[in-house]
Amino acid sequence: QVQLVESGGGLVQAGGSLRLSCAASGRTFSSSAVGWFRQALGKEREFVAAIGVSGSRTLYSDSVKGRGTISRDNAKNTVYLQMNSLKPEDTAVYYCAASTWPIFGAILGQLQKYNYWGQGTQVTVSA
C-alpha cells in the first residue's frame, strides 16, 4: 500500500548539513506515522527520528536531538529529515519507514512497529 524512496544522502564534511527526503506513494501515507532509522557498517539499525500522523508530535534519538529536524508535507507525500552539525558518527545508511497502525510516543522509536520500509540512502560524513 505504501512505497518509500529515500534521497538526499551523500558525502559531507563534519559540521555540514544534509536534508534527507522520503517520498511515498499510496493512499495510506497521510495516515502513517513515519520514522527515520540508520544503520552503520557492522552495527544494528537504530532509531533516529519520527513524526506522527498530524505532524505535531515528533520524537528524536539522543544522538540527533538538537541537530535534526523531522517534518512532513502530506500534500507532497514526503517526509524530511534536516541534519545539521553532522559528525563522522552520523555515517550510515538512512532508512525511512511508515506505519499505518496507530503508534505514538516512545513507540514511534521502535523499529518493529513499522510495516513499510524504503531502500535507504547513504550518508557519509568525513572528518
PDB file of C-alpha atoms in Angstrom:
ATOM      1  CA  GLN A   1       0.000   0.000   0.000  1.00  0.00           C
ATOM      2  CA  VAL A   2       2.949   2.325   0.626  1.00  0.00           C
ATOM      3  CA  GLN A   3       6.216   2.559  -1.288  1.00  0.00           C
ATOM      4  CA  LEU A   4       9.026   4.692   0.108  1.00  0.00           C
ATOM      5  CA  VAL A   5      12.073   6.133  -1.646  1.00  0.00           C
ATOM      6  CA  GLU A   6      14.812   7.965   0.238  1.00  0.00           C
ATOM      7  CA  SER A   7      17.046  10.604  -1.302  1.00  0.00           C
ATOM      8  CA  GLY A   8      19.355  13.432  -0.297  1.00  0.00           C
ATOM      9  CA  GLY A   9      22.243  11.447   1.057  1.00  0.00           C
ATOM     10  CA  GLY A  10      25.817  11.989   0.039  1.00  0.00           C
ATOM     11  CA  LEU A  11      29.275  12.936   1.203  1.00  0.00           C
ATOM     12  CA  VAL A  12      29.608  15.914   3.509  1.00  0.00           C
ATOM     13  CA  GLN A  13      32.315  17.294   5.765  1.00  0.00           C
ATOM     14  CA  ALA A  14      31.886  17.286   9.508  1.00  0.00           C
ATOM     15  CA  GLY A  15      29.860  20.290  10.575  1.00  0.00           C
ATOM     16  CA  GLY A  16      27.905  20.358   7.352  1.00  0.00           C
ATOM     17  CA  SER A  17      24.230  19.750   6.723  1.00  0.00           C
ATOM     18  CA  LEU A  18      22.007  17.498   4.661  1.00  0.00           C
ATOM     19  CA  ARG A  19      18.301  17.254   4.093  1.00  0.00           C
ATOM     20  CA  LEU A  20      17.032  13.765   3.535  1.00  0.00           C
ATOM     21  CA  SER A  21      13.726  13.170   1.804  1.00  0.00           C
ATOM     22  CA  CYS A  22      11.363  10.243   1.962  1.00  0.00           C
ATOM     23  CA  ALA A  23       8.933  10.238  -0.933  1.00  0.00           C
ATOM     24  CA  ALA A  24       5.938   7.981  -0.609  1.00  0.00           C
ATOM     25  CA  SER A  25       3.227   6.640  -2.819  1.00  0.00           C
ATOM     26  CA  GLY A  26      -0.038   5.171  -1.705  1.00  0.00           C
ATOM     27  CA  ARG A  27      -3.244   6.485  -0.255  1.00  0.00           C
ATOM     28  CA  THR A  28      -2.319   5.404   3.242  1.00  0.00           C
ATOM     29  CA  PHE A  29       0.651   7.751   3.586  1.00  0.00           C
ATOM     30  CA  SER A  30      -1.302  10.606   5.116  1.00  0.00           C
ATOM     31  CA  SER A  31      -2.496   8.186   7.778  1.00  0.00           C
ATOM     32  CA  SER A  32       1.003   6.922   8.530  1.00  0.00           C
ATOM     33  CA  ALA A  33       3.475   7.748  11.213  1.00  0.00           C
ATOM     34  CA  VAL A  34       6.945   7.982   9.670  1.00  0.00           C
ATOM     35  CA  GLY A  35      10.304   7.268  11.207  1.00  0.00           C
ATOM     36  CA  TRP A  36      13.919   7.583  10.180  1.00  0.00           C
ATOM     37  CA  PHE A  37      16.394   4.879  11.111  1.00  0.00           C
ATOM     38  CA  ARG A  38      20.040   4.407  10.283  1.00  0.00           C
ATOM     39  CA  GLN A  39      22.452   1.529  10.090  1.00  0.00           C
ATOM     40  CA  ALA A  40      26.206   1.901  10.145  1.00  0.00           C
ATOM     41  CA  LEU A  41      28.570  -0.805   8.935  1.00  0.00           C
ATOM     42  CA  GLY A  42      28.691  -3.620  11.433  1.00  0.00           C
ATOM     43  CA  LYS A  43      26.018  -2.026  13.586  1.00  0.00           C
ATOM     44  CA  GLU A  44      22.370  -2.644  14.315  1.00  0.00           C
ATOM     45  CA  ARG A  45      19.745  -0.441  12.768  1.00  0.00           C
ATOM     46  CA  GLU A  46      18.905   2.350  15.189  1.00  0.00           C
ATOM     47  CA  PHE A  47      16.183   4.914  15.605  1.00  0.00           C
ATOM     48  CA  VAL A  48      16.867   8.498  14.541  1.00  0.00           C
ATOM     49  CA  ALA A  49      13.621  10.472  14.458  1.00  0.00           C
ATOM     50  CA  ALA A  50       9.907  10.032  13.949  1.00  0.00           C
ATOM     51  CA  ILE A  51       6.841  12.111  13.255  1.00  0.00           C
ATOM     52  CA  GLY A  52       3.202  11.386  13.948  1.00  0.00           C
ATOM     53  CA  VAL A  53       0.321  11.467  11.528  1.00  0.00           C
ATOM     54  CA  SER A  54      -0.609  15.070  12.207  1.00  0.00           C
ATOM     55  CA  GLY A  55       2.981  16.276  12.183  1.00  0.00           C
ATOM     56  CA  SER A  56       2.567  17.852  15.590  1.00  0.00           C
ATOM     57  CA  ARG A  57       4.295  15.075  17.508  1.00  0.00           C
ATOM     58  CA  THR A  58       7.949  14.324  16.951  1.00  0.00           C
ATOM     59  CA  LEU A  59      10.483  12.099  18.618  1.00  0.00           C
ATOM     60  CA  TYR A  60      14.259  12.240  18.374  1.00  0.00           C
ATOM     61  CA  SER A  61      17.031   9.991  19.482  1.00  0.00           C
ATOM     62  CA  ASP A  62      19.553  11.454  21.877  1.00  0.00           C
ATOM     63  CA  SER A  63      22.202  11.205  19.175  1.00  0.00           C
ATOM     64  CA  VAL A  64      20.470  13.728  16.902  1.00  0.00           C
ATOM     65  CA  LYS A  65      18.458  15.803  19.344  1.00  0.00           C
ATOM     66  CA  GLY A  66      19.223  19.457  18.733  1.00  0.00           C
ATOM     67  CA  ARG A  67      20.784  18.711  15.349  1.00  0.00           C
ATOM     68  CA  GLY A  68      17.952  17.029  13.482  1.00  0.00           C
ATOM     69  CA  THR A  69      14.507  18.209  12.490  1.00  0.00           C
ATOM     70  CA  ILE A  70      11.841  15.953  11.060  1.00  0.00           C
ATOM     71  CA  SER A  71       8.883  17.359   9.167  1.00  0.00           C
ATOM     72  CA  ARG A  72       6.224  16.166   6.771  1.00  0.00           C
ATOM     73  CA  ASP A  73       4.283  17.542   3.855  1.00  0.00           C
ATOM     74  CA  ASN A  74       1.333  15.277   3.274  1.00  0.00           C
ATOM     75  CA  ALA A  75       0.331  17.202   0.155  1.00  0.00           C
ATOM     76  CA  LYS A  76       3.645  16.132  -1.380  1.00  0.00           C
ATOM     77  CA  ASN A  77       3.647  12.709   0.266  1.00  0.00           C
ATOM     78  CA  THR A  78       7.081  13.497   1.619  1.00  0.00           C
ATOM     79  CA  VAL A  79       8.832  13.437   4.972  1.00  0.00           C
ATOM     80  CA  TYR A  80      12.081  15.295   5.523  1.00  0.00           C
ATOM     81  CA  LEU A  81      14.957  14.935   7.918  1.00  0.00           C
ATOM     82  CA  GLN A  82      17.162  18.001   8.208  1.00  0.00           C
ATOM     83  CA  MET A  83      20.512  17.113   9.721  1.00  0.00           C
ATOM     84  CA  ASN A  84      22.872  19.840  10.870  1.00  0.00           C
ATOM     85  CA  SER A  85      26.279  19.813  12.507  1.00  0.00           C
ATOM     86  CA  LEU A  86      26.967  16.412  11.065  1.00  0.00           C
ATOM     87  CA  LYS A  87      29.539  14.215  12.722  1.00  0.00           C
ATOM     88  CA  PRO A  88      31.524  11.263  11.382  1.00  0.00           C
ATOM     89  CA  GLU A  89      29.483   9.016  13.648  1.00  0.00           C
ATOM     90  CA  ASP A  90      26.396  10.017  11.659  1.00  0.00           C
ATOM     91  CA  THR A  91      27.768   7.999   8.748  1.00  0.00           C
ATOM     92  CA  ALA A  92      25.240   5.298   7.919  1.00  0.00           C
ATOM     93  CA  VAL A  93      22.570   4.192   5.525  1.00  0.00           C
ATOM     94  CA  TYR A  94      19.436   6.102   6.427  1.00  0.00           C
ATOM     95  CA  TYR A  95      16.068   4.442   6.011  1.00  0.00           C
ATOM     96  CA  CYS A  96      12.599   5.858   6.254  1.00  0.00           C
ATOM     97  CA  ALA A  97       9.729   3.734   7.433  1.00  0.00           C
ATOM     98  CA  ALA A  98       5.997   4.152   7.677  1.00  0.00           C
ATOM     99  CA  SER A  99       3.372   2.656   9.914  1.00  0.00           C
ATOM    100  CA  THR A 100      -0.291   2.566   9.059  1.00  0.00           C
ATOM    101  CA  TRP A 101      -1.050   1.380  12.559  1.00  0.00           C
ATOM    102  CA  PRO A 102      -1.654   3.803  15.432  1.00  0.00           C
ATOM    103  CA  ILE A 103       1.683   4.311  17.130  1.00  0.00           C
ATOM    104  CA  PHE A 104       2.742   7.247  19.220  1.00  0.00           C
ATOM    105  CA  GLY A 105       5.084   8.456  21.907  1.00  0.00           C
ATOM    106  CA  ALA A 106       8.071   6.265  22.603  1.00  0.00           C
ATOM    107  CA  ILE A 107       6.554   3.560  20.411  1.00  0.00           C
ATOM    108  CA  LEU A 108       7.436   5.718  17.405  1.00  0.00           C
ATOM    109  CA  GLY A 109      11.039   4.791  18.041  1.00  0.00           C
ATOM    110  CA  GLN A 110      10.523   1.043  17.860  1.00  0.00           C
ATOM    111  CA  LEU A 111      11.664  -0.456  14.584  1.00  0.00           C
ATOM    112  CA  GLN A 112       9.300  -3.399  14.700  1.00  0.00           C
ATOM    113  CA  LYS A 113       6.256  -1.136  14.749  1.00  0.00           C
ATOM    114  CA  TYR A 114       6.799  -0.007  11.150  1.00  0.00           C
ATOM    115  CA  ASN A 115       5.451  -2.084   8.301  1.00  0.00           C
ATOM    116  CA  TYR A 116       6.787  -0.251   5.219  1.00  0.00           C
ATOM    117  CA  TRP A 117      10.451   0.491   4.509  1.00  0.00           C
ATOM    118  CA  GLY A 118      12.492   2.254   1.870  1.00  0.00           C
ATOM    119  CA  GLN A 119      15.789   1.004   0.473  1.00  0.00           C
ATOM    120  CA  GLY A 120      17.916   3.624   2.187  1.00  0.00           C
ATOM    121  CA  THR A 121      20.224   6.472   1.249  1.00  0.00           C
ATOM    122  CA  GLN A 122      23.899   6.623   2.171  1.00  0.00           C
ATOM    123  CA  VAL A 123      25.182   9.458   4.323  1.00  0.00           C
ATOM    124  CA  THR A 124      28.938   9.751   4.721  1.00  0.00           C
ATOM    125  CA  VAL A 125      30.471  12.394   6.968  1.00  0.00           C
ATOM    126  CA  SER A 126      34.200  12.996   6.708  1.00  0.00           C
ATOM    127  CA  ALA A 127      36.279  14.488   9.483  1.00  0.00           C
TER     128      ALA A 127
END
